[in-house]
mmCIF file of C-alpha atoms in Angstrom:
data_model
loop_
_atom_site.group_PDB
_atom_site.id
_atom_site.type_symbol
_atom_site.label_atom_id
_atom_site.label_comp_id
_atom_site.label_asym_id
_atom_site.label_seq_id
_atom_site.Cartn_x
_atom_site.Cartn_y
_atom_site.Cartn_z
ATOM 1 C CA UNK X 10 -8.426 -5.849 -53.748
ATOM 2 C CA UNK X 11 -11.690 -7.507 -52.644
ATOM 3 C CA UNK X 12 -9.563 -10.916 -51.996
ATOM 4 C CA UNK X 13 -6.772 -9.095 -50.210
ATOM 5 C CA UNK X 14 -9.251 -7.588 -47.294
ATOM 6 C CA UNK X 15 -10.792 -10.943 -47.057
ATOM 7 C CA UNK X 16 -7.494 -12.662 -46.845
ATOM 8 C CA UNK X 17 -6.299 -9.939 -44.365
ATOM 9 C CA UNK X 18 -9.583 -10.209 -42.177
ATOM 10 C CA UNK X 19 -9.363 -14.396 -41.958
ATOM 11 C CA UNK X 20 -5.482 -13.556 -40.690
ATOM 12 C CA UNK X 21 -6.098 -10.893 -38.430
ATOM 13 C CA UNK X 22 -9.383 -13.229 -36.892
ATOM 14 C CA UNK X 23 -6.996 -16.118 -36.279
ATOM 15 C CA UNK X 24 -4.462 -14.337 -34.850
ATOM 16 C CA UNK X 25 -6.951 -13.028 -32.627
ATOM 17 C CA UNK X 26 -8.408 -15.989 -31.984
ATOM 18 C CA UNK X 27 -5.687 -18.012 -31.128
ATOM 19 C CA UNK X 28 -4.351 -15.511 -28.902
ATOM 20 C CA UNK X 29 -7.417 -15.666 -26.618
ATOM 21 C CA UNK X 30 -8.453 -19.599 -26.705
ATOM 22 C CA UNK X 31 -6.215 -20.531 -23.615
ATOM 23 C CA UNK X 32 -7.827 -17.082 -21.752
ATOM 24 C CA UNK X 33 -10.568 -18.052 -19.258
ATOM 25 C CA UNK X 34 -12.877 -15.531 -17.972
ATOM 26 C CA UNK X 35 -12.515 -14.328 -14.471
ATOM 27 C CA UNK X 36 -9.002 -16.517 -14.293
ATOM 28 C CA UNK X 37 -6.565 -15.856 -11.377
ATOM 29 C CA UNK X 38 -3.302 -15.390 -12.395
ATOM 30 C CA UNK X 39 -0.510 -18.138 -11.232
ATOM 31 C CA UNK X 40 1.233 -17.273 -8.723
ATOM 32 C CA UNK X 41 4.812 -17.237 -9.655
ATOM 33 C CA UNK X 42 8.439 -16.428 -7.927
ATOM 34 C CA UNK X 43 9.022 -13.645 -10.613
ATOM 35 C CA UNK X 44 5.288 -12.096 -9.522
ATOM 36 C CA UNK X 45 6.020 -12.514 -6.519
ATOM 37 C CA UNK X 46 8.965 -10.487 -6.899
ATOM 38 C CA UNK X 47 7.289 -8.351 -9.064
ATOM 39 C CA UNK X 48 4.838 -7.551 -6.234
ATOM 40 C CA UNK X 49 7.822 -6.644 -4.027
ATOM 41 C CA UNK X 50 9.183 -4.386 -6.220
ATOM 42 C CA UNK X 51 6.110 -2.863 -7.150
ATOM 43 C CA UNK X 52 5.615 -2.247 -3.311
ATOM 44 C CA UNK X 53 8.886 -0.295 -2.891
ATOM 45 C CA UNK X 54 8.268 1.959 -5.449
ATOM 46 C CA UNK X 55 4.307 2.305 -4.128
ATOM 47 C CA UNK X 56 6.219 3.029 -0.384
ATOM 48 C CA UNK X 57 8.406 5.971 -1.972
ATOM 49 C CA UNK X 58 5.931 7.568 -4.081
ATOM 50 C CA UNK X 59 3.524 7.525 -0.798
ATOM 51 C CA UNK X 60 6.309 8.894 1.131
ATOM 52 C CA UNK X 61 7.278 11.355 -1.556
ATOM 53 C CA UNK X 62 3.439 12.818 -1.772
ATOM 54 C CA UNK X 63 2.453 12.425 1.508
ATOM 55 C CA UNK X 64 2.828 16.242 2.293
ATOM 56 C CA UNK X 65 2.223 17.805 -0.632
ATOM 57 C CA UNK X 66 -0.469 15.821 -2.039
ATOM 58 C CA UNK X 67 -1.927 13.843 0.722
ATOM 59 C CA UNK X 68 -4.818 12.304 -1.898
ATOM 60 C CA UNK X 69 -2.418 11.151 -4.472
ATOM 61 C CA UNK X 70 0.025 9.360 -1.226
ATOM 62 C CA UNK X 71 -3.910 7.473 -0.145
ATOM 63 C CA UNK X 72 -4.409 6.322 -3.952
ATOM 64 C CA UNK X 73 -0.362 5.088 -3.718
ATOM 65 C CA UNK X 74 -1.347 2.897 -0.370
ATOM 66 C CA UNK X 75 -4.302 1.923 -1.066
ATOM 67 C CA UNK X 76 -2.381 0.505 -4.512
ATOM 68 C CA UNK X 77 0.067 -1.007 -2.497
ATOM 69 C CA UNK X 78 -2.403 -2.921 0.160
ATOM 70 C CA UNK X 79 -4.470 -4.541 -2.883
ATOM 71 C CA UNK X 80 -0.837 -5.689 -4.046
ATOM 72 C CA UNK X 81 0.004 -7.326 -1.047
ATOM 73 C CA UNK X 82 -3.258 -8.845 -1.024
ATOM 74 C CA UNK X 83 -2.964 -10.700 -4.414
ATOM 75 C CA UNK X 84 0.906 -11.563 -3.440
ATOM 76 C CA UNK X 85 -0.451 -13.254 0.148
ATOM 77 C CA UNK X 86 2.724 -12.676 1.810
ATOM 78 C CA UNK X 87 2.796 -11.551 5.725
ATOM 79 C CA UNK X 88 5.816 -9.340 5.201
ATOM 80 C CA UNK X 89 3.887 -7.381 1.700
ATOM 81 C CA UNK X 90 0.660 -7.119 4.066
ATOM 82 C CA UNK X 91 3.189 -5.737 6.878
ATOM 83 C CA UNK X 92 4.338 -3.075 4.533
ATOM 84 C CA UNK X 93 1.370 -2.126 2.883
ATOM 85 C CA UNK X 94 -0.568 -1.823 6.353
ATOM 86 C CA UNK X 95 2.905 0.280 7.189
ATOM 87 C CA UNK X 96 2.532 2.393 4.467
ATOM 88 C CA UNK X 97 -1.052 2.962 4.758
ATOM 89 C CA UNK X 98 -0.734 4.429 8.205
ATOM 90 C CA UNK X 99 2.202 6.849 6.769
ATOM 91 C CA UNK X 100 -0.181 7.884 4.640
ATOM 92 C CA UNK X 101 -3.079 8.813 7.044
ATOM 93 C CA UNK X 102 -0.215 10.320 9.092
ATOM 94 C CA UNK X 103 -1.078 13.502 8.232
ATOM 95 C CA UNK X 104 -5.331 13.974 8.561
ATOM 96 C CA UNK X 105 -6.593 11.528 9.773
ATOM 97 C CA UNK X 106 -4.692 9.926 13.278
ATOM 98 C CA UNK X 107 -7.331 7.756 14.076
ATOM 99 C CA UNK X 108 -7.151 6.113 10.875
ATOM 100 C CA UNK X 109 -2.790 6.134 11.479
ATOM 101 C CA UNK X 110 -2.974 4.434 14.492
ATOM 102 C CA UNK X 111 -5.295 1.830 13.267
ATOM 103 C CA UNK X 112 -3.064 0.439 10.708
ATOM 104 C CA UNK X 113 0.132 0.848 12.161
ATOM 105 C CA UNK X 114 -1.252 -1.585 15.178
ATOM 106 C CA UNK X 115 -2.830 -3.908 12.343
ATOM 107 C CA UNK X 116 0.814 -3.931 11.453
ATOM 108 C CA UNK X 117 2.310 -4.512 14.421
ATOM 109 C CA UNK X 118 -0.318 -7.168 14.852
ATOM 110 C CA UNK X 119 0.767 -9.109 11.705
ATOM 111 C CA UNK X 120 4.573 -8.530 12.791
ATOM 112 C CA UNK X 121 5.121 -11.084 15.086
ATOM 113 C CA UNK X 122 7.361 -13.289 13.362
ATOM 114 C CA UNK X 123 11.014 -12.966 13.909
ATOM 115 C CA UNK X 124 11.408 -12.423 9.841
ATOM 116 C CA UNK X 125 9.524 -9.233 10.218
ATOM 117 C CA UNK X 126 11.650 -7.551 12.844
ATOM 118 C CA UNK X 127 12.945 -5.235 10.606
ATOM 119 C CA UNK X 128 9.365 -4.163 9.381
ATOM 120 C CA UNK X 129 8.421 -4.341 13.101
ATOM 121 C CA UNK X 130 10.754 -1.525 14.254
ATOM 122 C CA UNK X 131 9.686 0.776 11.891
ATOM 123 C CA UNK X 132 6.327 0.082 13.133
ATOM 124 C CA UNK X 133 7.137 0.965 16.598
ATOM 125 C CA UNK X 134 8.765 4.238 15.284
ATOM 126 C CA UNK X 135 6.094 5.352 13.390
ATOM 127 C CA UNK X 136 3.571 4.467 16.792
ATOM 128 C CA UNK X 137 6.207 6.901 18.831
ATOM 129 C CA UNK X 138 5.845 9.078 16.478
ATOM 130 C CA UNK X 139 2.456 9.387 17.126
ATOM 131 C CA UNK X 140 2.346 9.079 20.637
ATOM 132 C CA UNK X 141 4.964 12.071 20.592
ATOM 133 C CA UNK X 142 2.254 13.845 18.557
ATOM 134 C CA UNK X 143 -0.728 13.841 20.190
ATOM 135 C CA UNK X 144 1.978 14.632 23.344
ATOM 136 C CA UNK X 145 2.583 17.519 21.957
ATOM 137 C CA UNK X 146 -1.151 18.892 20.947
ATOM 138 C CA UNK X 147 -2.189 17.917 24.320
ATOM 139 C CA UNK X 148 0.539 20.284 25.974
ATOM 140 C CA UNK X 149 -0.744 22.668 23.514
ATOM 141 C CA UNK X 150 -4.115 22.291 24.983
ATOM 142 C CA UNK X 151 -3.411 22.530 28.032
ATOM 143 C CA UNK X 152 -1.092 25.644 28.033
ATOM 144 C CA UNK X 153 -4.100 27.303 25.925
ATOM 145 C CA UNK X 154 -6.790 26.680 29.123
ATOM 146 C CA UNK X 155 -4.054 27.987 31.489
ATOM 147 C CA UNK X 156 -3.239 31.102 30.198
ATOM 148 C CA UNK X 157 -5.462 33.841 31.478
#
């Protein structure tokens, strides 16, 4: 008994061992094609969820984007940092416009490459969309001060 728990505990060390010997502390991970397109996919599915909760649970769609902008950081690619800056404006779309309108012209700042045109029109939608918003509340304002 007493040499089976010793045996066990020399196995179980090595195994450990040997599984952490080529681990560094504090190592950046290499940046691969399949991370890369791990990081793409990972920022789709961040994009839907944020749309999905953006009404409902406007918190929950800020912890998605803010997910998806540290992703596009790591991956270093203009069109992730385009979508994540996109997504983190949809996301603010709803409290805080200041906020939307800052990252949707970050975005529309990193778009200018002919590869991102795509990304770049849903930019300019989502700016509209704002524009057509605070349109709207000022006419609001406005009709609120005329009336008697």
């Amino acid at each position: 008994m007493k040499t089976t728990c010793i045996v066990l505990l020399i196995l179980v060390s090595c195994a450990v061992i040997s599984g952490c010997h080529n681990k560094e502390a504090g190592s950046v991970p290499v940046k691969t094609e399949q991370n890369v397109t791990m990081i793409s996919d990972s920022l789709s599915i961040l994009d839907t969820l944020a749309q999905a909760t953006r009404i409902n649970n406007n918190q929950l769609s800020l912890t998605y984007a803010k997910r998806a902008l540290k992703l596009a950081r790591q991956s270093r690619k203009p069109e992730d940092v385009v979508l994540a800056n996109i997504i983190m404006g949809t996301s603010f779309n709803t409290n805080d416009q200041d906020s939307n309108y800052y990252y949707f012209n970050l975005a529309l700042k990193l778009a200018n490459k002919p590869a991102l045109l795509k990304l770049k029109t849903r930019i300019l939608y989502n700016i509209a969309m704002f524009y057509n918003t605070a349109y709207d509340r000022l006419e609001e304002h406005t009709s609120e001060l005329q009336s008697p």
